[in-house]
PDB file of C-alpha atoms and ligand atoms in Angstrom:
ATOM      1  CA  MET A   1       1.259   0.636  10.415  1.00  0.00           C
ATOM      2  CA  PRO A   2       3.740   2.732   8.745  1.00  0.00           C
ATOM      3  CA  GLU A   3       2.448   4.898   5.901  1.00  0.00           C
ATOM      4  CA  ASN A   4       2.862   3.619   2.352  1.00  0.00           C
ATOM      5  CA  TYR A   5       0.173   5.775   0.583  1.00  0.00           C
ATOM      6  CA  ILE A   6       2.687   7.785  -1.328  1.00  0.00           C
ATOM      7  CA  ALA A   7      -0.027   8.917  -3.812  1.00  0.00           C
ATOM      8  CA  LEU A   8      -1.022  11.379  -1.104  1.00  0.00           C
ATOM      9  CA  PHE A   9       1.136  11.371   1.876  1.00  0.00           C
ATOM     10  CA  ASP A  10       4.925  10.598   2.738  1.00  0.00           C
ATOM     11  CA  ALA A  11       6.170   7.168   3.950  1.00  0.00           C
ATOM     12  CA  PRO A  12       8.670   7.175   6.954  1.00  0.00           C
ATOM     13  CA  GLU A  13      12.230   6.519   6.553  1.00  0.00           C
ATOM     14  CA  GLU A  14      13.416   3.027   7.624  1.00  0.00           C
ATOM     15  CA  ALA A  15      14.474   3.820  11.069  1.00  0.00           C
ATOM     16  CA  GLU A  16      11.147   5.580  11.780  1.00  0.00           C
ATOM     17  CA  ALA A  17       9.034   2.664  10.177  1.00  0.00           C
ATOM     18  CA  ARG A  18      10.816   0.319  12.401  1.00  0.00           C
ATOM     19  CA  LYS A  19       9.883   2.245  15.524  1.00  0.00           C
ATOM     20  CA  ILE A  20       6.329   2.294  14.416  1.00  0.00           C
ATOM     21  CA  ILE A  21       6.426  -1.525  13.897  1.00  0.00           C
ATOM     22  CA  ALA A  22       7.992  -2.029  17.394  1.00  0.00           C
ATOM     23  CA  ALA A  23       5.306   0.208  19.041  1.00  0.00           C
ATOM     24  CA  ALA A  24       2.648  -2.032  17.503  1.00  0.00           C
ATOM     25  CA  GLN A  25       3.949  -5.177  18.894  1.00  0.00           C
ATOM     26  CA  PRO A  26       1.921  -5.330  22.205  1.00  0.00           C
ATOM     27  CA  ALA A  27      -1.280  -4.843  20.225  1.00  0.00           C
ATOM     28  CA  LEU A  28      -0.187  -7.517  17.823  1.00  0.00           C
ATOM     29  CA  GLU A  29       0.601  -9.884  20.662  1.00  0.00           C
ATOM     30  CA  ARG A  30      -2.871  -9.353  21.968  1.00  0.00           C
ATOM     31  CA  GLY A  31      -4.389 -10.185  18.852  1.00  0.00           C
ATOM     32  CA  ILE A  32      -2.369 -13.281  18.383  1.00  0.00           C
ATOM     33  CA  GLY A  33      -3.486 -14.160  21.943  1.00  0.00           C
ATOM     34  CA  CYS A  34      -7.151 -13.839  20.940  1.00  0.00           C
ATOM     35  CA  ILE A  35      -6.689 -16.175  17.934  1.00  0.00           C
ATOM     36  CA  ARG A  36      -4.762 -18.660  19.807  1.00  0.00           C
ATOM     37  CA  SER A  37      -7.359 -18.942  22.518  1.00  0.00           C
ATOM     38  CA  GLY A  38     -10.289 -18.716  20.155  1.00  0.00           C
ATOM     39  CA  ARG A  39     -11.579 -15.490  21.801  1.00  0.00           C
ATOM     40  CA  ASP A  40     -13.153 -12.453  19.887  1.00  0.00           C
ATOM     41  CA  PHE A  41     -11.132  -9.401  19.377  1.00  0.00           C
ATOM     42  CA  PRO A  42     -12.289  -6.530  21.671  1.00  0.00           C
ATOM     43  CA  ALA A  43     -15.011  -4.420  20.027  1.00  0.00           C
ATOM     44  CA  VAL A  44     -14.016  -1.246  18.648  1.00  0.00           C
ATOM     45  CA  LYS A  45     -16.132   1.734  19.169  1.00  0.00           C
ATOM     46  CA  ALA A  46     -16.896   3.595  15.837  1.00  0.00           C
ATOM     47  CA  GLY A  47     -17.680   7.277  16.381  1.00  0.00           C
ATOM     48  CA  LEU A  48     -19.333   9.589  13.931  1.00  0.00           C
ATOM     49  CA  THR A  49     -16.071  10.541  12.262  1.00  0.00           C
ATOM     50  CA  ASP A  50     -15.136   6.778  11.801  1.00  0.00           C
ATOM     51  CA  LYS A  51     -18.553   6.279  10.205  1.00  0.00           C
ATOM     52  CA  LEU A  52     -18.262   9.197   8.026  1.00  0.00           C
ATOM     53  CA  LYS A  53     -14.725   8.170   6.718  1.00  0.00           C
ATOM     54  CA  SER A  54     -15.923   4.469   6.157  1.00  0.00           C
ATOM     55  CA  GLY A  55     -19.125   5.778   4.444  1.00  0.00           C
ATOM     56  CA  ILE A  56     -19.338   9.013   2.368  1.00  0.00           C
ATOM     57  CA  VAL A  57     -15.654   9.816   2.491  1.00  0.00           C
ATOM     58  CA  ASN A  58     -14.555   6.213   1.296  1.00  0.00           C
ATOM     59  CA  ALA A  59     -17.192   6.113  -1.394  1.00  0.00           C
ATOM     60  CA  ALA A  60     -16.047   9.633  -2.773  1.00  0.00           C
ATOM     61  CA  PHE A  61     -12.382   8.649  -2.354  1.00  0.00           C
ATOM     62  CA  TYR A  62     -12.924   5.469  -4.677  1.00  0.00           C
ATOM     63  CA  ARG A  63     -14.964   7.475  -6.985  1.00  0.00           C
ATOM     64  CA  PHE A  64     -12.602  10.460  -7.605  1.00  0.00           C
ATOM     65  CA  ILE A  65      -9.119   9.579  -6.290  1.00  0.00           C
ATOM     66  CA  VAL A  66      -8.385   5.837  -6.746  1.00  0.00           C
ATOM     67  CA  ARG A  67      -7.101   5.190 -10.233  1.00  0.00           C
ATOM     68  CA  ALA A  68      -4.047   3.532 -11.782  1.00  0.00           C
ATOM     69  CA  LYS A  69      -3.717   5.874 -14.727  1.00  0.00           C
ATOM     70  CA  PRO A  70      -0.975   8.217 -13.106  1.00  0.00           C
ATOM     71  CA  PHE A  71       1.300   5.098 -12.630  1.00  0.00           C
ATOM     72  CA  THR A  72       4.389   5.224 -14.934  1.00  0.00           C
ATOM     73  CA  VAL A  73       7.437   3.175 -15.207  1.00  0.00           C
ATOM     74  CA  SER A  74      10.963   4.462 -16.154  1.00  0.00           C
ATOM     75  CA  ASP A  75      13.802   2.896 -17.984  1.00  0.00           C
ATOM     76  CA  ALA A  76      15.309   1.792 -14.614  1.00  0.00           C
ATOM     77  CA  CYS A  77      12.884  -1.098 -14.774  1.00  0.00           C
ATOM     78  CA  ILE A  78      14.863  -4.413 -14.520  1.00  0.00           C
ATOM     79  CA  ARG A  79      11.800  -6.461 -15.698  1.00  0.00           C
ATOM     80  CA  CYS A  80      11.858  -8.597 -12.541  1.00  0.00           C
ATOM     81  CA  GLY A  81       8.122  -9.012 -12.351  1.00  0.00           C
ATOM     82  CA  LYS A  82       7.835  -8.286  -8.644  1.00  0.00           C
ATOM     83  CA  CYS A  83       5.164  -5.632  -9.285  1.00  0.00           C
ATOM     84  CA  GLU A  84       3.059  -8.024 -11.158  1.00  0.00           C
ATOM     85  CA  ASN A  85       3.244 -10.606  -8.404  1.00  0.00           C
ATOM     86  CA  ALA A  86       2.539  -8.097  -5.731  1.00  0.00           C
ATOM     87  CA  CYS A  87      -0.620  -6.826  -6.988  1.00  0.00           C
ATOM     88  CA  PRO A  88      -3.545  -8.281  -4.887  1.00  0.00           C
ATOM     89  CA  LEU A  89      -6.061  -7.623  -7.786  1.00  0.00           C
ATOM     90  CA  GLY A  90      -4.154  -8.901 -10.693  1.00  0.00           C
ATOM     91  CA  ASN A  91      -4.436  -5.287 -12.019  1.00  0.00           C
ATOM     92  CA  LEU A  92      -0.884  -5.107 -13.365  1.00  0.00           C
ATOM     93  CA  ARG A  93       0.591  -7.265 -16.131  1.00  0.00           C
ATOM     94  CA  LEU A  94       4.053  -7.284 -17.665  1.00  0.00           C
ATOM     95  CA  ARG A  95       3.773  -6.553 -21.418  1.00  0.00           C
ATOM     96  CA  ASP A  96       7.066  -6.967 -23.252  1.00  0.00           C
ATOM     97  CA  GLY A  97       8.758  -7.124 -19.759  1.00  0.00           C
ATOM     98  CA  THR A  98       7.310  -3.834 -18.393  1.00  0.00           C
ATOM     99  CA  PRO A  99       4.241  -3.268 -16.334  1.00  0.00           C
ATOM    100  CA  VAL A 100       1.054  -2.128 -17.647  1.00  0.00           C
ATOM    101  CA  TRP A 101      -1.827  -1.078 -15.353  1.00  0.00           C
ATOM    102  CA  GLY A 102      -5.426  -2.020 -15.855  1.00  0.00           C
ATOM    103  CA  GLY A 103      -8.540  -0.393 -14.303  1.00  0.00           C
ATOM    104  CA  ARG A 104      -9.086  -2.319 -11.129  1.00  0.00           C
ATOM    105  CA  CYS A 105      -6.613  -0.700  -8.859  1.00  0.00           C
ATOM    106  CA  THR A 106      -7.229  -0.334  -5.160  1.00  0.00           C
ATOM    107  CA  HIS A 107      -4.405   1.875  -4.369  1.00  0.00           C
ATOM    108  CA  CYS A 108      -2.653  -0.481  -1.991  1.00  0.00           C
ATOM    109  CA  MET A 109       0.702   0.908  -3.332  1.00  0.00           C
ATOM    110  CA  ALA A 110       2.262  -2.529  -3.391  1.00  0.00           C
ATOM    111  CA  CYS A 111       3.524  -2.265  -6.845  1.00  0.00           C
ATOM    112  CA  ILE A 112       5.228   1.131  -6.412  1.00  0.00           C
ATOM    113  CA  CYS A 113       6.658   0.528  -2.893  1.00  0.00           C
ATOM    114  CA  GLY A 114       8.015  -2.982  -3.775  1.00  0.00           C
ATOM    115  CA  CYS A 115       9.790  -2.151  -6.870  1.00  0.00           C
ATOM    116  CA  PRO A 116      13.364  -2.990  -6.256  1.00  0.00           C
ATOM    117  CA  ALA A 117      14.500  -0.640  -8.975  1.00  0.00           C
ATOM    118  CA  GLY A 118      12.549   2.500  -7.773  1.00  0.00           C
ATOM    119  CA  ALA A 119      11.321   2.497 -11.471  1.00  0.00           C
ATOM    120  CA  ILE A 120       7.658   3.367 -10.666  1.00  0.00           C
ATOM    121  CA  GLU A 121       6.071   6.716  -9.968  1.00  0.00           C
ATOM    122  CA  TYR A 122       2.671   7.792  -9.426  1.00  0.00           C
ATOM    123  CA  GLY A 123       2.450  11.033 -11.318  1.00  0.00           C
ATOM    124  CA  THR A 124       4.586  13.749  -9.707  1.00  0.00           C
ATOM    125  CA  ALA A 125       3.108  12.723  -6.175  1.00  0.00           C
ATOM    126  CA  SER A 126       5.527  10.006  -5.408  1.00  0.00           C
ATOM    127  CA  ARG A 127       8.752  11.614  -6.758  1.00  0.00           C
ATOM    128  CA  GLY A 128      11.522  11.883  -4.194  1.00  0.00           C
ATOM    129  CA  LYS A 129       9.634   9.992  -1.473  1.00  0.00           C
ATOM    130  CA  PRO A 130      10.874   7.033   0.444  1.00  0.00           C
ATOM    131  CA  ARG A 131       8.894   3.847  -0.325  1.00  0.00           C
ATOM    132  CA  TYR A 132       7.736   1.661   2.600  1.00  0.00           C
ATOM    133  CA  GLN A 133       7.227  -2.077   2.335  1.00  0.00           C
ATOM    134  CA  CYS A 134       7.028  -4.388   5.367  1.00  0.00           C
ATOM    135  CA  PRO A 135      10.348  -5.871   5.808  1.00  0.00           C
ATOM    136  CA  GLU A 136       8.863  -9.310   6.543  1.00  0.00           C
ATOM    137  CA  TYR A 137       7.009  -9.334   3.143  1.00  0.00           C
ATOM    138  CA  GLU A 138      10.083 -10.632   1.222  1.00  0.00           C
ATOM    139  CA  LYS A 139      10.402 -13.560   3.583  1.00  0.00           C
TER     140      LYS A 139
HETATM  141  S1  SF4 B 201       8.882  -4.337  -9.917  1.00  0.00           S
HETATM  142 FE1  SF4 B 201       9.902  -2.568 -10.791  1.00  0.00          FE
HETATM  143  S2  SF4 B 201      11.777  -3.375 -11.768  1.00  0.00           S
HETATM  144 FE2  SF4 B 201      10.470  -5.211 -11.420  1.00  0.00          FE
HETATM  145  S3  SF4 B 201       9.228  -5.361 -13.256  1.00  0.00           S
HETATM  146 FE3  SF4 B 201       7.924  -3.983 -11.899  1.00  0.00          FE
HETATM  147  S4  SF4 B 201       8.636  -1.881 -12.403  1.00  0.00           S
HETATM  148 FE4  SF4 B 201      10.127  -3.268 -13.426  1.00  0.00          FE
HETATM  149  S1  SF4 B 202      -1.514  -0.022  -6.237  1.00  0.00           S
HETATM  150 FE1  SF4 B 202      -2.006  -2.121  -5.571  1.00  0.00          FE
HETATM  151  S2  SF4 B 202      -4.004  -2.634  -6.555  1.00  0.00           S
HETATM  152 FE2  SF4 B 202      -3.122  -0.885  -7.745  1.00  0.00          FE
HETATM  153  S3  SF4 B 202      -1.932  -1.749  -9.393  1.00  0.00           S
HETATM  154 FE3  SF4 B 202      -0.491  -1.420  -7.654  1.00  0.00          FE
HETATM  155  S4  SF4 B 202      -0.483  -3.257  -6.528  1.00  0.00           S
HETATM  156 FE4  SF4 B 202      -2.272  -3.351  -7.863  1.00  0.00          FE
END
């Protein structure tokens, strides 16, 4: 999938994101085929690096990196409420029309990448970066 983790990395521009999605289409079709025919997905081999990433690295990442405190909202906010609706954990509520983040963030970046006004930043890390959100999401 196209990168959307702008707390640490860059998101692709729109044309590049479309290329990445197009390249994933065959794998998506194979997955759809498995679901339709009731077959299991092919087993994925997890190497040592994968196990480390899903184990120690992931635990440390959540412990030290994943937090909502750096999120800020600017005067560009149009109070549409999309960020509140997008948060899968209900970690973000509008207060007097502007978002306030709680302590249950999972760093999915749905709030910041889906803001139609570009009003949300993650500290200085997200400044000037393109936001990526799947074009199908709005539909
Ligand atoms: S999505 Fe953006 S513009 Fe809409 S309420 Fe949230 S911060 Fe404001
Ligand atoms: S990054 Fe995701 S989990 Fe965290 S507040 Fe935004 S939408 Fe919610």
